[in-house]
Coordinates of C-alpha atoms in Angstrom, one line a residue:
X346 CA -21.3 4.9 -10.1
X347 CA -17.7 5.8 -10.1
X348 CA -15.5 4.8 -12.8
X349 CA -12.3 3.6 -11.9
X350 CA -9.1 1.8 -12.9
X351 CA -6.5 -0.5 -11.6
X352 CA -2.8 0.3 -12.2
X353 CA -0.5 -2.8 -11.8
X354 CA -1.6 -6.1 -12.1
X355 CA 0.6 -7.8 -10.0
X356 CA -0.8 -10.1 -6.4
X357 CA -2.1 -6.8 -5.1
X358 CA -3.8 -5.6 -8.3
X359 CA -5.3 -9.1 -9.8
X360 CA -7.1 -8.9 -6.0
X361 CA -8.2 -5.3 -6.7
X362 CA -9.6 -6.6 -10.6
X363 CA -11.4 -9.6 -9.2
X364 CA -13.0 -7.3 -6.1
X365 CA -14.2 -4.8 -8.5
X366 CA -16.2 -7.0 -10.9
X367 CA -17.8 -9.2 -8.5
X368 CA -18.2 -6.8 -4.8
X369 CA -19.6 -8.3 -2.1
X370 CA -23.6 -7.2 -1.7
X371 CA -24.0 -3.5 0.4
X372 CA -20.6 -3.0 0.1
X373 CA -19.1 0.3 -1.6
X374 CA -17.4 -1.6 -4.1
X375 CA -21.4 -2.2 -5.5
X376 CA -20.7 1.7 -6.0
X377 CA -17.4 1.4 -8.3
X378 CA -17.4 0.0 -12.2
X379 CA -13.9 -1.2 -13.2
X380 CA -13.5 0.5 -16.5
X381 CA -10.0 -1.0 -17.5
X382 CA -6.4 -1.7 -15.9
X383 CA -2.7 -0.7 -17.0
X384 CA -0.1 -2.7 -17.2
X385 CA 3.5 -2.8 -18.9
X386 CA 2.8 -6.1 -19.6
X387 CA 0.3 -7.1 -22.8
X388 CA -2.8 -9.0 -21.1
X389 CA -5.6 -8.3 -23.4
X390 CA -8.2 -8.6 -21.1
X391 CA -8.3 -10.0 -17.4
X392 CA -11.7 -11.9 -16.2
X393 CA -13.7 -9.4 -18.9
X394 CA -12.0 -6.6 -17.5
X395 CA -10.1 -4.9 -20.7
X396 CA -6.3 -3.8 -21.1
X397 CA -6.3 0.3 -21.3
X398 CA -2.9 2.7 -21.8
X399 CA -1.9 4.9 -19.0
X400 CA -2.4 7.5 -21.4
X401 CA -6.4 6.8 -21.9
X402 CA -7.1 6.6 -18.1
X403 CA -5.5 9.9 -17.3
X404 CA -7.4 11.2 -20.0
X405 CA -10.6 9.5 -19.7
X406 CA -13.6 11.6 -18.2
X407 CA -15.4 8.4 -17.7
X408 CA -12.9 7.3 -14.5
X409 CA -12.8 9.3 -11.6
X410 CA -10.7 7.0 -9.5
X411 CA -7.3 5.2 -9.5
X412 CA -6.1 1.9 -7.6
X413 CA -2.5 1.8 -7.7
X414 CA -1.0 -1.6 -7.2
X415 CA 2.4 -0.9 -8.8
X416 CA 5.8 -1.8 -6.8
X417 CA 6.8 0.5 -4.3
X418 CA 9.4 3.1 -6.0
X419 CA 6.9 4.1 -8.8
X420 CA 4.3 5.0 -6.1
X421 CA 4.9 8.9 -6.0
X422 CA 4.9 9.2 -9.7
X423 CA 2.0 7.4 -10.2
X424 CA -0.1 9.2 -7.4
X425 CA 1.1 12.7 -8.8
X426 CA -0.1 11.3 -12.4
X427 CA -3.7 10.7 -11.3
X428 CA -3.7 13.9 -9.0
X429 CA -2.4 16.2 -12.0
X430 CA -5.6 14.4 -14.3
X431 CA -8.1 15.5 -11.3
X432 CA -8.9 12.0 -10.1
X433 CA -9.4 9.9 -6.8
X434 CA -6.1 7.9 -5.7
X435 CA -6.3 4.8 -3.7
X436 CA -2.8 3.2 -3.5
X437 CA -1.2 -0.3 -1.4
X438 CA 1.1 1.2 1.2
X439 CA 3.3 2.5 1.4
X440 CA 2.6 6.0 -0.5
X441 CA 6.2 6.7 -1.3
X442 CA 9.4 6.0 -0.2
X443 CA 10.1 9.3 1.9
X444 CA 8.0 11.4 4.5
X445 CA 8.7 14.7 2.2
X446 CA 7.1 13.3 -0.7
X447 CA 4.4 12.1 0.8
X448 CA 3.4 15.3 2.4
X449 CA 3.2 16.7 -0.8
X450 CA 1.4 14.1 -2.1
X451 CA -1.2 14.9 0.7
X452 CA -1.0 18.6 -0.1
X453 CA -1.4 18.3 -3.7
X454 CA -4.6 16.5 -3.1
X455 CA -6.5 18.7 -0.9
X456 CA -5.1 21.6 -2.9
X457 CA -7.0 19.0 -5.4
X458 CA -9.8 18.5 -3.8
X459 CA -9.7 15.0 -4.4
X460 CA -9.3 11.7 -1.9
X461 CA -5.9 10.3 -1.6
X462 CA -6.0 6.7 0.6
X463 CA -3.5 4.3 1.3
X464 CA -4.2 1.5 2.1
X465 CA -3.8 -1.2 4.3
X466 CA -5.9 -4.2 3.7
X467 CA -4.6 -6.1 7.0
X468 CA -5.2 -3.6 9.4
X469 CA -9.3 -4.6 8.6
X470 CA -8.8 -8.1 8.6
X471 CA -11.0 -10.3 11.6
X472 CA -7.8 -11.5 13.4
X473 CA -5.7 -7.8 13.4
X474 CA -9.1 -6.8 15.0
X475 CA -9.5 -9.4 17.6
X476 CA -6.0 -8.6 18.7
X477 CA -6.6 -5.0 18.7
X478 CA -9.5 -6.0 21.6
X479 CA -6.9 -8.2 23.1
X480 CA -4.1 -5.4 23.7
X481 CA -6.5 -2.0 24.4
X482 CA -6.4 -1.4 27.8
X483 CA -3.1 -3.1 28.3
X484 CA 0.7 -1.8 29.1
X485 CA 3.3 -2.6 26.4
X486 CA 6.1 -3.6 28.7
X487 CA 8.0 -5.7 26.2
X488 CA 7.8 -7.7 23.0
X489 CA 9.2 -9.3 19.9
X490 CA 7.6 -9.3 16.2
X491 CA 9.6 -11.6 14.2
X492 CA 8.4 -11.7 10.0
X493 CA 10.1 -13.6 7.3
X494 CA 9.4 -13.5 3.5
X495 CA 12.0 -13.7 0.3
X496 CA 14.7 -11.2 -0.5
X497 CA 13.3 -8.3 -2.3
X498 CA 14.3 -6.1 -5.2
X499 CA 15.5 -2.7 -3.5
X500 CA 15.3 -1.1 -7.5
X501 CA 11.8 -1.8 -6.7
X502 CA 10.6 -1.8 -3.0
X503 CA 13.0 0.4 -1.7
X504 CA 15.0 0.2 1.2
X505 CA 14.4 -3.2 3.3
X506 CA 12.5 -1.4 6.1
X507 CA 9.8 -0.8 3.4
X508 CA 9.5 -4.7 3.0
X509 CA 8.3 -4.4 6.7
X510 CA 6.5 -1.2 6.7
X511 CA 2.9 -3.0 7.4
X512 CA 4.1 -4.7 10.3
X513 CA 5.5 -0.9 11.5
X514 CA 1.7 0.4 11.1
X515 CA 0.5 -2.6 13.1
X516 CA 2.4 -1.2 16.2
X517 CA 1.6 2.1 15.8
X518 CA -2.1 1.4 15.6
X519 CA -1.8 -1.4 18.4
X520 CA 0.7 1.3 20.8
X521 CA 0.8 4.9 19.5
X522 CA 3.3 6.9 18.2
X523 CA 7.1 4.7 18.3
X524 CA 10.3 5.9 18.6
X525 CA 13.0 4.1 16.5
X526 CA 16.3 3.7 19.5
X527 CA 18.1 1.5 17.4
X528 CA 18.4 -0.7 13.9
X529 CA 21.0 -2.9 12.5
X530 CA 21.2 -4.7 9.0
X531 CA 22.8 -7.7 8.4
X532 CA 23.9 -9.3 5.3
X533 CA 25.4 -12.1 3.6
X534 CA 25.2 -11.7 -0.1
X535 CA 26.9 -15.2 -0.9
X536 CA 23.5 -16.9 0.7
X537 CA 20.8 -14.4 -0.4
X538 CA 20.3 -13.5 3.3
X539 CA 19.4 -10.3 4.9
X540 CA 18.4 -9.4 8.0
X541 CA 16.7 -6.1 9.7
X542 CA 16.7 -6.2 13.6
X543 CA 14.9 -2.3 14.7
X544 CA 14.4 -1.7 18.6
X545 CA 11.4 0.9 19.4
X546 CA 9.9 2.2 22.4
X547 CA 6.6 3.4 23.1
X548 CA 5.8 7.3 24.6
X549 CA 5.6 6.0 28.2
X550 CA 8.7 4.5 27.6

């Protein structure tokens, strides 16, 4: 059994708590024990899962993994926290908010020797693979993906194109490596209203 802890209890990381003390049956979760989360917030205990400081799970011999479900900007830190304590890393995309950093995020862990995954849940969902099987095989000649959600806190998430940074994956998994040809950001402050508009195009053009 590996020992591990959640970081960040938000949507993400109450998901993470609940998968870890009830995994589905022959799945690898059956090979994880939740030994505590961290939290800025005072919970107590979640669903018999108990409260732990950030301080005890670095520390602790007894976990050997870390699932980081904080917001966005605190990713990097995090990651290099765990790394430095010689544990596992699994952390909600996106790793951190520049391609630099997360090179030497990846460095550090190999230098490590310790797993460092990001994930992302949707790519392994049943519908993102039945339209994988619908698009193999195919020419990209042109499309649109249009998302919408609720502003975000850049002190948080970072800049907007962060907010959309899953959707980016999906199109690179769907269509191979993109090039970005142009992007545009508009924004009316007065209505709580911003808008990201990015053109790419695919290696054959």
């Amino acid at each position: 059994m590996f020992g591990t802890v959640v970081v960040g209890v938000g949507i993400a990381g109450l998901a993470r708590i609940r998968d870890l003390m009830n995994p589905m049956p022959s799945s690898p979760s059956e090979h994880l024990k939740l030994l505590g989360f961290v939290s800025r917030r005072s919970f107590g205990n979640i669903n018999e899962a108990k409260q732990i400081s950030l301080e005890d799970a670095l520390q602790s011999e007894e976990i050997q993994a870390a699932f980081i479900s904080t917001e966005n900007r605190s990713h990097e830190e995090t990651i290099r926290m765990f790394l430095e304590a010689g544990k596992h890393v699994l952390v909600e995309y996106p790793m951190a908010l520049s391609a630099k950093a997360a090179r030497e995020l990846w460095e550090m862990a190999e230098q490590k020797g310790k797993v460092l995954h990001v994930e992302h849940i949707e790519l392994l969902t049943e519908e993102y693979k039945q339209l994988k099987k619908e698009v193999t095989g195919k020419d990209l000649v042109k499309g649109t993906l249009h998302f919408t959600g609720h502003v975000l806190d850049e002190n948080k998430t970072g800049f907007p194109a962060f907010s959309g940074i899953a959707r980016l994956t999906w199109l690179i998994d769907l269509f191979g490596d993109l090039t970005v040809t142009s992007a545009s950001r508009e924004e009316q402050k007065d209505k709580n209203y911003s808008r990201m508009t990015v053109h790419f195009q695919t290696a054959n053009k």
